[in-house]
Short mmCIF file of C-alpha atoms and ligand atoms in Angstrom, two decimals:
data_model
loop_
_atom_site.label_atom_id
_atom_site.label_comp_id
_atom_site.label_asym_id
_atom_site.label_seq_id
_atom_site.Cartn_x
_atom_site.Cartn_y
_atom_site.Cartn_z
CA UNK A 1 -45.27 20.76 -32.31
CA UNK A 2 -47.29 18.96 -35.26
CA UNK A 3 -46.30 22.44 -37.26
CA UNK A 4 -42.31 21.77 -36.54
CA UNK A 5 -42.58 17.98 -37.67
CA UNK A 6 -44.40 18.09 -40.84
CA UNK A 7 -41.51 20.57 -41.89
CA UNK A 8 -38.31 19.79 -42.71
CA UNK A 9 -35.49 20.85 -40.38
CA UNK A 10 -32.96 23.18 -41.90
CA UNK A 11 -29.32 21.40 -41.74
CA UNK A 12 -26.15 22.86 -40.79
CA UNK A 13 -23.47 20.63 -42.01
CA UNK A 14 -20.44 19.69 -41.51
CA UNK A 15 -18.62 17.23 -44.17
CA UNK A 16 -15.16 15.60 -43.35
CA UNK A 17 -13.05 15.09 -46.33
CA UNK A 18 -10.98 16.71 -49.51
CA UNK A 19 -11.43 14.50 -52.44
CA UNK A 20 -13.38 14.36 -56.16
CA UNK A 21 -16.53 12.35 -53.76
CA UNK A 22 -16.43 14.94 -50.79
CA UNK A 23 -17.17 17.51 -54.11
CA UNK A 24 -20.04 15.48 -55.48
CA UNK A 25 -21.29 15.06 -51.86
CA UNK A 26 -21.08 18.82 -51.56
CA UNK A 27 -22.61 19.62 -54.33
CA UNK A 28 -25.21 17.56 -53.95
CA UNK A 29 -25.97 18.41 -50.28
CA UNK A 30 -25.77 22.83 -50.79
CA UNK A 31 -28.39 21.55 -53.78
CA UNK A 32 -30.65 20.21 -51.20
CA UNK A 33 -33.66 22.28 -49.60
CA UNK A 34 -32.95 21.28 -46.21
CA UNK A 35 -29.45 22.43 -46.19
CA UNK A 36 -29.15 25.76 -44.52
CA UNK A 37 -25.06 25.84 -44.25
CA UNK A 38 -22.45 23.71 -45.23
CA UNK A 39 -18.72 23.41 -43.83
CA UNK A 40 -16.20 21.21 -45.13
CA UNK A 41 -12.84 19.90 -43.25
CA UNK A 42 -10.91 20.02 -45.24
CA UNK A 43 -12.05 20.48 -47.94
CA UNK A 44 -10.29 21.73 -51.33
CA UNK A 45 -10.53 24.33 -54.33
CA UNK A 46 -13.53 22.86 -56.00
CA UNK A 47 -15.31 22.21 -52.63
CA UNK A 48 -14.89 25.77 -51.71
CA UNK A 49 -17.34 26.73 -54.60
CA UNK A 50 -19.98 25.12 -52.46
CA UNK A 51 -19.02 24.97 -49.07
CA UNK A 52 -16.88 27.33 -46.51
CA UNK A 53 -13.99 25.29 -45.71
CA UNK A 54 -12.50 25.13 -42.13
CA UNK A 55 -9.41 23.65 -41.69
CA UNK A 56 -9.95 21.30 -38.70
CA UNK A 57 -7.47 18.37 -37.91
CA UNK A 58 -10.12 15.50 -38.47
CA UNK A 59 -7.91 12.99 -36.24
CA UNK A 60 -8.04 15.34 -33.13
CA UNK A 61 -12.24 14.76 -32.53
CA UNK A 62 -12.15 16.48 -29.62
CA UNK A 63 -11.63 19.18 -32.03
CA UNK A 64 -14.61 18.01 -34.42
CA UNK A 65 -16.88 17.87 -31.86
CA UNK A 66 -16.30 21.13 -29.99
CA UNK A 67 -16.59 22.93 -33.66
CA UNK A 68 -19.78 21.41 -34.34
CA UNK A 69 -21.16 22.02 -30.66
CA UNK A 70 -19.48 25.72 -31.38
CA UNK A 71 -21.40 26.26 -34.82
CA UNK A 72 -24.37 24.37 -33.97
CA UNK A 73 -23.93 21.52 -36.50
CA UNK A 74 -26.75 19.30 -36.96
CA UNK A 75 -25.62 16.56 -39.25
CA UNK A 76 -21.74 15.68 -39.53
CA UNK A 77 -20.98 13.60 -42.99
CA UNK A 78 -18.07 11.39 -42.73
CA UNK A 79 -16.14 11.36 -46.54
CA UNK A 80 -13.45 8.91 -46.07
CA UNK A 81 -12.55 5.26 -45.02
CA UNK A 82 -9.75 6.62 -42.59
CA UNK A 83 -11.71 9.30 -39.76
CA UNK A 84 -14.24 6.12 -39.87
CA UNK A 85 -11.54 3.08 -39.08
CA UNK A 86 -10.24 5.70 -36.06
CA UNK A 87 -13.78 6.25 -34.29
CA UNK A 88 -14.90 10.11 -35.46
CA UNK A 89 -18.57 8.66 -35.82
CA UNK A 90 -18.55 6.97 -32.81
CA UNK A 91 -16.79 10.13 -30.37
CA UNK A 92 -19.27 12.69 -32.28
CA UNK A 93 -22.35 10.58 -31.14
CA UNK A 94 -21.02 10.08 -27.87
CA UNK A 95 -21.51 14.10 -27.95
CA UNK A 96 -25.03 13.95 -29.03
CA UNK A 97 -24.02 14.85 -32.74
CA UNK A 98 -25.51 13.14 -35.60
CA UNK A 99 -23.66 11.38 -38.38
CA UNK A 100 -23.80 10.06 -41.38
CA UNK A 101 -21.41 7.56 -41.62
CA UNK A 102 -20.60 3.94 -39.74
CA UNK A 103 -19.40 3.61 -36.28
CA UNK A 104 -15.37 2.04 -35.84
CA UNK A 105 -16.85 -1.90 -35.16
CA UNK A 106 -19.68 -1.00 -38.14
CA UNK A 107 -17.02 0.02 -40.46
CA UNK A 108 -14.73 -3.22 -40.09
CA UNK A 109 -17.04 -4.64 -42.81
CA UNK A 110 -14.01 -2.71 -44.69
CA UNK A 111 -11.51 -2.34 -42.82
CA UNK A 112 -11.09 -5.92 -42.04
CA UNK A 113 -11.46 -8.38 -44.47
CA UNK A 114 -11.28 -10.95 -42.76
CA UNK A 115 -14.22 -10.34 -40.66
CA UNK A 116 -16.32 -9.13 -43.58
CA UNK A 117 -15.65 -12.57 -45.22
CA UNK A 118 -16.46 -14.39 -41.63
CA UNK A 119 -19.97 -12.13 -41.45
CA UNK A 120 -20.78 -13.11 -45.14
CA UNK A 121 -20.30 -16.60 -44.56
CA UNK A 122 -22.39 -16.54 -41.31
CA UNK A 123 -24.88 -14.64 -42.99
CA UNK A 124 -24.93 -16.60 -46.31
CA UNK A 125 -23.99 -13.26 -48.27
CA UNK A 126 -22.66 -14.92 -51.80
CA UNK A 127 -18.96 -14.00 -51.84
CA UNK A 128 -15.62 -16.17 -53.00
CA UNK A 129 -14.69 -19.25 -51.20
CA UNK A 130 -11.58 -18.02 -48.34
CA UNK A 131 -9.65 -18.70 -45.58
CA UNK A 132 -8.53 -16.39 -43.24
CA UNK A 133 -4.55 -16.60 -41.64
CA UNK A 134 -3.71 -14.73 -38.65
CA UNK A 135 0.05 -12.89 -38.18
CA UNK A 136 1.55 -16.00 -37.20
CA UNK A 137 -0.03 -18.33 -39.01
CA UNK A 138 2.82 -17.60 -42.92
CA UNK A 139 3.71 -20.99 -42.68
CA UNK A 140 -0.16 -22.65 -43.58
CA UNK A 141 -0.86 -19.00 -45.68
CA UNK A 142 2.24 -21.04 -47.83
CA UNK A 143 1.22 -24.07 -47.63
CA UNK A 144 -2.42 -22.92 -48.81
CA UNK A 145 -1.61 -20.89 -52.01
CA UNK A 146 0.89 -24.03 -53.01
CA UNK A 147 -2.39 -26.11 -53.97
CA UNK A 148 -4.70 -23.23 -54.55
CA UNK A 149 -6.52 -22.96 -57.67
CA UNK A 150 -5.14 -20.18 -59.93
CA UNK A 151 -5.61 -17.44 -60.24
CA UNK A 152 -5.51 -16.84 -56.20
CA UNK A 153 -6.24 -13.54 -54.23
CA UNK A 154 -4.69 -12.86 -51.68
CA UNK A 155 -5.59 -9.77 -49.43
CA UNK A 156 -4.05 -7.81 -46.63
CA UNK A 157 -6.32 -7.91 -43.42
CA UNK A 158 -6.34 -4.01 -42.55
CA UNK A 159 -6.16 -0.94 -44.33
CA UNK A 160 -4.10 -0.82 -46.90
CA UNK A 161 -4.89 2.13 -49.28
CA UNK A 162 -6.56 0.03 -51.82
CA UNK A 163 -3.32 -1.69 -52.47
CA UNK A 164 -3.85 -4.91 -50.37
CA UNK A 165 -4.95 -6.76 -52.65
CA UNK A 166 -2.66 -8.84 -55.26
CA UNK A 167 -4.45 -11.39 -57.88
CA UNK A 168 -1.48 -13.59 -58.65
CA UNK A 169 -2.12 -16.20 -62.14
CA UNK A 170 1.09 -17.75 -61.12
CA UNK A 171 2.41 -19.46 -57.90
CA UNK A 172 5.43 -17.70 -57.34
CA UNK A 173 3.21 -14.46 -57.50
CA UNK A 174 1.10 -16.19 -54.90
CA UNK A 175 4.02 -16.97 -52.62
CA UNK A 176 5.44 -13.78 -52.75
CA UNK A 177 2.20 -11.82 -52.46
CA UNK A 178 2.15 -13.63 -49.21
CA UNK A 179 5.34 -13.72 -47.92
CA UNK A 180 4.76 -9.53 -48.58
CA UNK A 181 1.89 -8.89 -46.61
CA UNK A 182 3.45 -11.13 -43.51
CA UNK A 183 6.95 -9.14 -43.91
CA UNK A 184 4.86 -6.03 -43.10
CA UNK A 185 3.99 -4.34 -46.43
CA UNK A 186 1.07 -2.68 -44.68
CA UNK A 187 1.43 -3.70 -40.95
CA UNK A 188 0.72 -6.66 -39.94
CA UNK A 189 -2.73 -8.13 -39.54
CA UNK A 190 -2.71 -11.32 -41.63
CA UNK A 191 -4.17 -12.49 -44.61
CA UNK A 192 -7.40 -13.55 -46.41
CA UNK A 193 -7.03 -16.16 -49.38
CA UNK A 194 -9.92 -16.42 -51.66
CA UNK A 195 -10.93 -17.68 -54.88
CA UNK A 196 -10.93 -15.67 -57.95
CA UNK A 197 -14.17 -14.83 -59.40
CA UNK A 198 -14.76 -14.25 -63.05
CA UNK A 199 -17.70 -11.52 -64.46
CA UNK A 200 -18.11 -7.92 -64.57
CA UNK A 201 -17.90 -5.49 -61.59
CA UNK A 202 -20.25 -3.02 -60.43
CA UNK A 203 -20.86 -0.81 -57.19
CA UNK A 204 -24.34 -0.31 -55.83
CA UNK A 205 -24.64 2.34 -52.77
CA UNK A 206 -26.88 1.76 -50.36
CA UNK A 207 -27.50 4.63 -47.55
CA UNK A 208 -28.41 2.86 -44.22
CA UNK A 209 -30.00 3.81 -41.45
CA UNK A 210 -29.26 0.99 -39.30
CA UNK A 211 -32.66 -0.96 -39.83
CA UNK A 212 -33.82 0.10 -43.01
CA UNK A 213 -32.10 1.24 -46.97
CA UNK A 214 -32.31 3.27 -49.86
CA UNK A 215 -30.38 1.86 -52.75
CA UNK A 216 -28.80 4.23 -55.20
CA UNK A 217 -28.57 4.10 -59.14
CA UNK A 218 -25.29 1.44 -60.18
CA UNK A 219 -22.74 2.53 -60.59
CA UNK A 220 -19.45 0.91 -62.44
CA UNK A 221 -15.74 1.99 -62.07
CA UNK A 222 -12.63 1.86 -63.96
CA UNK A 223 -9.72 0.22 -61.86
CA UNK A 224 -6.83 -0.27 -63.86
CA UNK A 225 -4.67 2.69 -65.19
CA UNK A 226 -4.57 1.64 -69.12
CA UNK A 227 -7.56 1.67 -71.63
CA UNK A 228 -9.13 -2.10 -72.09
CA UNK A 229 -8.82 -2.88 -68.27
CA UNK A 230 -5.18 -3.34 -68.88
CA UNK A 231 -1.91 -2.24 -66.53
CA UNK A 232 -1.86 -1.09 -62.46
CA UNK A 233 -4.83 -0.89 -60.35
CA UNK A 234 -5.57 2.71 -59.40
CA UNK A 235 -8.41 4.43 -56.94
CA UNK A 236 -10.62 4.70 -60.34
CA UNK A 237 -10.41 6.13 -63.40
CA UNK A 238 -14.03 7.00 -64.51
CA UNK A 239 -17.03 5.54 -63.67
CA UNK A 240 -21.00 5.90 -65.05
CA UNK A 241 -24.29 5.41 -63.90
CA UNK A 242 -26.72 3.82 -63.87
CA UNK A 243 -25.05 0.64 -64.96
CA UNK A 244 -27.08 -1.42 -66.96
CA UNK A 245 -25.34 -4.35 -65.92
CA UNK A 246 -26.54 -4.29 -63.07
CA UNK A 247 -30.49 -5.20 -64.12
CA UNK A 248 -33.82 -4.83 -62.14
CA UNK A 249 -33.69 -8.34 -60.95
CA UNK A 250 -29.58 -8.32 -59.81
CA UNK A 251 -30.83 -5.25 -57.75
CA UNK A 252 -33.63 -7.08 -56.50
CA UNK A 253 -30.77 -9.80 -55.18
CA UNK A 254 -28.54 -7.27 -53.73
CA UNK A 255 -31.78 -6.13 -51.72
CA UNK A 256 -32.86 -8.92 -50.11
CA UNK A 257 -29.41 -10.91 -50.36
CA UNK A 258 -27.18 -8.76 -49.56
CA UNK A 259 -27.71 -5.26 -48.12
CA UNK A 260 -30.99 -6.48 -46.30
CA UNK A 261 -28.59 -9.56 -44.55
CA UNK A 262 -25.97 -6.80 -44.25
CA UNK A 263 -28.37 -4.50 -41.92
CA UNK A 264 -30.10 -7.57 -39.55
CA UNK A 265 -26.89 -9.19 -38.90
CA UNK A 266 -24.78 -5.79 -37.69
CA UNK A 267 -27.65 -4.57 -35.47
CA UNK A 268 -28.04 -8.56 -34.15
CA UNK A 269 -24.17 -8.25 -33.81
CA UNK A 270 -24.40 -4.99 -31.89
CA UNK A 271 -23.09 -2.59 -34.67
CA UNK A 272 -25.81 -1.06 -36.48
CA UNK A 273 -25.04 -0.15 -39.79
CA UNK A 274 -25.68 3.98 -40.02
CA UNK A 275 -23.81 5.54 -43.50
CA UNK A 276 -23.31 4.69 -46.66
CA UNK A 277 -22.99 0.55 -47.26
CA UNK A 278 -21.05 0.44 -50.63
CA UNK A 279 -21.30 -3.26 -52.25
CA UNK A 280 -18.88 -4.01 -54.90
CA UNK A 281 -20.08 -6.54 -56.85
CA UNK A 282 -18.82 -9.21 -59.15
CA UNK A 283 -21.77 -10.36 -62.39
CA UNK A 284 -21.36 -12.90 -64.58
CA UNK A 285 -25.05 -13.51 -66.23
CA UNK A 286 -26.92 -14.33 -63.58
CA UNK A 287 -24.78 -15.14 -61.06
CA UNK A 288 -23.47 -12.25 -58.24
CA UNK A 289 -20.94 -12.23 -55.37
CA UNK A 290 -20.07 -9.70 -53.55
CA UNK A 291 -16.08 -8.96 -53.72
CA UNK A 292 -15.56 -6.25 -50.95
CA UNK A 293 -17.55 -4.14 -48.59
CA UNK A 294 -16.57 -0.64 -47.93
CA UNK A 295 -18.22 1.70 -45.41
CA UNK A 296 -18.16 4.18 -47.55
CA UNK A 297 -19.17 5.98 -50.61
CA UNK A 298 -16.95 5.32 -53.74
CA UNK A 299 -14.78 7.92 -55.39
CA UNK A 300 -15.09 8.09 -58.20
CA UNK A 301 -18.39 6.51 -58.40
CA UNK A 302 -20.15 8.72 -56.25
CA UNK A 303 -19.56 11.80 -58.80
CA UNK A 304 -21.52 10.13 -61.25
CA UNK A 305 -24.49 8.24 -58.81
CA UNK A 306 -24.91 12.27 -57.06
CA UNK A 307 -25.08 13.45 -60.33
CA UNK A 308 -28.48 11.39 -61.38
CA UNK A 309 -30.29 11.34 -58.39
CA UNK A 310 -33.08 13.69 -57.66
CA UNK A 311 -33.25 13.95 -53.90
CA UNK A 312 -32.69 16.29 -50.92
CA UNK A 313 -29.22 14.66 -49.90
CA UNK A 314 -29.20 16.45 -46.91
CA UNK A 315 -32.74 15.30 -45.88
CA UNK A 316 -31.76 11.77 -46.91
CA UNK A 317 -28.73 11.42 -45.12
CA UNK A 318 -30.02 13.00 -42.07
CA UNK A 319 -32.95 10.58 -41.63
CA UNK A 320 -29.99 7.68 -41.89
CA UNK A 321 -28.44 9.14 -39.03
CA UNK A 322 -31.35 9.47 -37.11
CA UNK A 323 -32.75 6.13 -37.83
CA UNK A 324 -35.43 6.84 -39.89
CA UNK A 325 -34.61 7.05 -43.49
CA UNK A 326 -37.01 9.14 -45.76
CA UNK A 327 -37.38 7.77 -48.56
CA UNK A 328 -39.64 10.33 -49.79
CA UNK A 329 -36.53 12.85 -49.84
CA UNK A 330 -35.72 10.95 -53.26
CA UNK A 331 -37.84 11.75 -56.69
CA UNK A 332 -35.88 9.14 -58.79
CA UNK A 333 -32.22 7.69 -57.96
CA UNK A 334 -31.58 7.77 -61.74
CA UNK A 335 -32.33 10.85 -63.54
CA UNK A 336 -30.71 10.53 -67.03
CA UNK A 337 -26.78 9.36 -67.12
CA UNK A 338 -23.66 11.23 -66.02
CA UNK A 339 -20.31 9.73 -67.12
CA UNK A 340 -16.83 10.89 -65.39
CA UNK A 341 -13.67 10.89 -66.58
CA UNK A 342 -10.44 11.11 -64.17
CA UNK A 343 -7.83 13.96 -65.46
CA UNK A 344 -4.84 12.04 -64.16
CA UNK A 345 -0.97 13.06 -63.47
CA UNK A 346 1.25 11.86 -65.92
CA UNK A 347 2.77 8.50 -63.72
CA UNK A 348 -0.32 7.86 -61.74
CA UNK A 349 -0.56 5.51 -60.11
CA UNK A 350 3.43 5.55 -59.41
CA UNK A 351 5.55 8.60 -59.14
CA UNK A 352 4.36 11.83 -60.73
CA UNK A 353 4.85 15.79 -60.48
CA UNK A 354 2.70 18.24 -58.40
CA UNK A 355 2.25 21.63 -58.87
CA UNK A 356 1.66 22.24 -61.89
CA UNK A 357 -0.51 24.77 -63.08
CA UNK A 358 -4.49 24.08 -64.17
CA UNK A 359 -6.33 25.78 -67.43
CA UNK A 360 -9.67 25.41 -68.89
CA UNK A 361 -11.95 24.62 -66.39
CA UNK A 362 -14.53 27.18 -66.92
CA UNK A 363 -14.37 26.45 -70.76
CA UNK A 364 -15.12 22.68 -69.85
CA UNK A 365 -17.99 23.51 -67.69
CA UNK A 366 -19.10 26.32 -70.18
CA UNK A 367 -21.56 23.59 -71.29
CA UNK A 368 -24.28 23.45 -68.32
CA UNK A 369 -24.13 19.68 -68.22
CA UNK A 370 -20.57 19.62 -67.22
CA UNK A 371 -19.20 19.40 -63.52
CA UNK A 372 -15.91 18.91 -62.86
CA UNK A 373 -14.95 17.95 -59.51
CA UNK A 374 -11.82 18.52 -57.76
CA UNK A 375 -9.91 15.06 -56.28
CA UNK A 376 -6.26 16.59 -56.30
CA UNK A 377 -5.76 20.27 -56.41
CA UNK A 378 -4.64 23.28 -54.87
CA UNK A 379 -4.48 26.93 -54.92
CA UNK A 380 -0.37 28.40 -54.89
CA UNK A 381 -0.02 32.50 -55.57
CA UNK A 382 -3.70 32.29 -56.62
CA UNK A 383 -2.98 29.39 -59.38
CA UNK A 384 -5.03 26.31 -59.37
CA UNK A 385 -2.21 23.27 -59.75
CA UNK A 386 -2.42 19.53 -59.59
CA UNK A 387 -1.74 18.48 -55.95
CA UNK A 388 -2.41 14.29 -56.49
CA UNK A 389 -2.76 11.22 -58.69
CA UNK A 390 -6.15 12.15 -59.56
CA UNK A 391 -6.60 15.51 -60.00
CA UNK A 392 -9.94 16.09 -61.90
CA UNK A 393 -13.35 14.18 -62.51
CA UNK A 394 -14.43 15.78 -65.25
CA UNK A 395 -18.44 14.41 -65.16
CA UNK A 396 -21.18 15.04 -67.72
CA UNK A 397 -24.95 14.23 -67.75
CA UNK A 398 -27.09 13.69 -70.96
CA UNK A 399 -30.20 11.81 -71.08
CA UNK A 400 -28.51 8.52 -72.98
CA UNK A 401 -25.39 7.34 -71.79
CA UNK A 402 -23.14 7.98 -74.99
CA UNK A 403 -24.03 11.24 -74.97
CA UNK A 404 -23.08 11.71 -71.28
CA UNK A 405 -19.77 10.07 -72.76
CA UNK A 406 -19.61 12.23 -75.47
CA UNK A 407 -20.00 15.44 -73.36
CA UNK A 408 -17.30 14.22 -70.93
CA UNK A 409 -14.67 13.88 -73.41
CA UNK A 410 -15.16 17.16 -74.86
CA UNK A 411 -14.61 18.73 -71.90
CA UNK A 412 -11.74 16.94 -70.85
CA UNK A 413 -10.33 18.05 -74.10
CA UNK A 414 -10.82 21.45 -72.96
CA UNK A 415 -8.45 21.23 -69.90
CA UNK A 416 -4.82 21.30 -69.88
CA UNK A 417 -1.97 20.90 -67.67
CA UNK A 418 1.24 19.02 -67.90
CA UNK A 419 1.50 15.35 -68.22
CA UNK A 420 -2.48 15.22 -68.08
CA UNK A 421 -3.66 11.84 -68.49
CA UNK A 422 -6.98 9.60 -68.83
CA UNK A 423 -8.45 6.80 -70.33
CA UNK A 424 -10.55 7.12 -73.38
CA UNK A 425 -12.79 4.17 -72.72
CA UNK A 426 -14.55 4.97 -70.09
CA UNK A 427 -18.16 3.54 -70.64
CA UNK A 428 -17.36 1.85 -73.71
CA UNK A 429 -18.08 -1.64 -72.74
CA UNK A 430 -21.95 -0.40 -71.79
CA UNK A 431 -22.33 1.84 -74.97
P1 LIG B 1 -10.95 -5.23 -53.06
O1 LIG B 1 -10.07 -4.24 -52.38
O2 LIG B 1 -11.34 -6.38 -52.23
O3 LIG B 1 -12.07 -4.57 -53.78
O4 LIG B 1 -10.11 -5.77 -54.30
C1 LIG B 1 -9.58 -4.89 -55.28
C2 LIG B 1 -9.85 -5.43 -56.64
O5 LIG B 1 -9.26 -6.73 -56.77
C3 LIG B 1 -11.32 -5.65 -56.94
O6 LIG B 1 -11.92 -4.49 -57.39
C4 LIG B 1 -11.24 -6.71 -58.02
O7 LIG B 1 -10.92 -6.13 -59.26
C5 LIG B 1 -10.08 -7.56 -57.58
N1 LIG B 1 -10.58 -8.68 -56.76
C6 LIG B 1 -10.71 -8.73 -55.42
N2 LIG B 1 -11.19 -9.91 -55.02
C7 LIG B 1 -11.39 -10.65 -56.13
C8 LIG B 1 -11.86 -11.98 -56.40
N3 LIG B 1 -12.22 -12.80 -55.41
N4 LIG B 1 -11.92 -12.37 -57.67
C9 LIG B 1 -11.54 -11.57 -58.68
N5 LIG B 1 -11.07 -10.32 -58.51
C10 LIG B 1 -11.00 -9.86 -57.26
N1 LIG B 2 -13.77 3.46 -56.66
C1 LIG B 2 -13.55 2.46 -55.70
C2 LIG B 2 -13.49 2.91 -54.31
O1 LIG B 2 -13.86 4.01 -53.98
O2 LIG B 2 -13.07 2.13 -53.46
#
């Protein structure tokens, strides 16, 4: 018995999801010693490379479960907000399975704002001043943003695609931002109102077991579509890590201010916190808040994070999910830089062409610091073409962080297909 325990099990893995993080994730985890097989549902091109992909429809979990019990999966990985907000984690553990990756009432911390601002304040997390307006409560939503400071935010109270959130610098904006969300734009679960803070944004990762954390290396993304922060929000256009504004001591706050506060108050609440906890901060000097929880890992932050840490993933996550995070799985959470770049359609993030066909991947990763991870693609009459907004993260290491810049954007350069786009400034403000 002693013999089994001191070594570690062998996985077999199953991860649920198809984008440029489920990649990372997969590359990271077939990387790991302890990983004997992985699976991936869906899965895409890229993905394939490391993992066999079964196509398994992730809503039916009845389905989930009776492949894992079928295949003798020991650890199930949970990619994406959606399969989370609709209970997979909690039906596979009902089935004995373990998984990485927060239970439905856990994973409100995103999917409703509202009660992730009403557990901060009770927990004295540092976030933006708010008040929250149920779905029949338009009329004092109004009457709020009329003599609220501007800029306000206002944010949808559900799911919303990462489009529920409107900073409006003008009142009309306000008004109609709210009269929006309350006609339906998304459904109809009210509003949170909160005040805008100013500083820098950064996302730190921490992977929870319910009780205790690992934090991983910051990490910062790019939001907005045009170079110098300017035009739509997208899902992200490039990200790097570590992040070095995010400092020793702004880690040591997010530790025992906000992730450690995080942990005690879902188990106390009855919702123990077992996945990734992804804290997207806002820094100006000293001072952080927290803007939004997700339950989650960040795409396409977690292309860059996986790409400097120096740990058996699938030893790490599977202590999370059993409650008793190793971390001696991890040598260093920061080995070197990696910098990623998002190959976007042209018209991202509005209308834009699939289909189109894909060159110059193997020249890209022709250097052997280069990844590039799949987010949108597919395979028609054996062609790789773009099949989404984001279609590539095309992610370099190097052991400074303009190098790992450097080596991203020549091997973007390498790549072609129509309407291609990205920003070149990824990383600039931190170089
Ligand atoms: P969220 O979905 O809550 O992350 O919001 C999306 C984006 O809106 C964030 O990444 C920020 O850029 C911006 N944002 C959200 N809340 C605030 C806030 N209170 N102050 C300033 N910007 C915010
Ligand atoms: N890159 C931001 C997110 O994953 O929500």
């Amino acid at each position: 018995m002693l013999f089994l325990r001191t070594f570690a099990l062998m996985e077999r893995i199953l991860l649920i999801g198809s984008g440029g993080r489920e990649h990372a994730l997969a590359k990271a985890l077939v990387a790991s010693t302890s990983c004997d097989k992985l699976w991936a549902a869906p899965g895409n091109p890229g993905i394939e490379r490391e993992a066999e992909c079964v196509q398994l429809n992730v809503a039916d979990h009845g389905a989930v479960a009776k492949f894992c019990l079928k295949n003798d999966v020991s650890l199930v990985v949970i990619g994406p907000e959606q399969p989370l907000s609709e209970g997979l984690a909690d039906f596979l553990r009902e089935e004995n399975i373990d998984v990485f990756g927060p239970s439905k009432s856990a994973a409100q911390l995103e999917w409703s704002k509202g009660f992730s601002k009403d557990f901060m304040l009770k927990h004295h997390i540092p976030t933006a001043p708010y008040r929250r307006f149920t779905p029949t409560e338009r009329a004092a939503a109004l009457d709020h943003v009329r003599i609220h400071t501007l800029p306000v935010v206002i944010k949808y109270d559900g799911l919303a695609a990462g489009k529920g959130v409107v900073v409006a610098s003008t009142r009309d904006e306000a008004l109609i931002a709210v009269n929006d969300m309350f006609d339906g734009a998304f459904g109809s679960d009210g509003v949170v109102i909160e005040g805008f803070l100013i500083g820098e944004e950064a996302s730190v990762f921490a992977v929870c077991d319910g009780r205790d954390f690992v934090l991983l290396a910051p990490a910062q993304d790019h939001k907005r579509i045009g170079d110098g922060d300017t035009g739509k929000n997208t899902g992200g256009m490039g990200a790097y890590a570590p992040a070095p504004i995010v400092t020793p001591e702004i880690l040591a706050t997010v530790r025992t201010r906000i992730v450690k506060p995080v942990l005690d108050g879902m188990r106390e609440g009855g919702s123990p916190f077992i996945g990734c906890l992804f804290v997207g901060l806002m820094i100006d000097g000293d001072d952080v808040n927290v803007v939004e929880f997700n339950a989650r890992f960040g795409d396409p932050e977690t292309q860059v994070v996986m790409s400097v840490l120096n740990a058996d993933v699938a030893a790490l996550f599977a202590s999370a999910a059993r409650g008793s995070i190793d971390a001696s799985t991890i040598t260093t959470v920061a080995m070197g830089y990696a910098c990623n770049v998002v190959l976007a359609s042209g018209g991202y993030p509005d209308e834009y062409a699939k289909g189109l066909p894909i060159s110059g991947i193997d020249e890209a990763e022709a250097d052997p610091h280069v990844t590039v991870f799949h987010a949108g693609t597919s395979m028609k009459d054996n062609v790789l073409v773009t099949n989404g907004g984001r279609v590539l993260g095309v992610t370099a290491t190097a052991d400074t962080l303009a190098n790992a810049v450097r080596r991203s954007y020549e091997a973007c350069a390498k790549i072609s297909f129509a309407g291609k786009t990205h920003r070149s400034d990824i990383a600039a403000k931190a170089v």
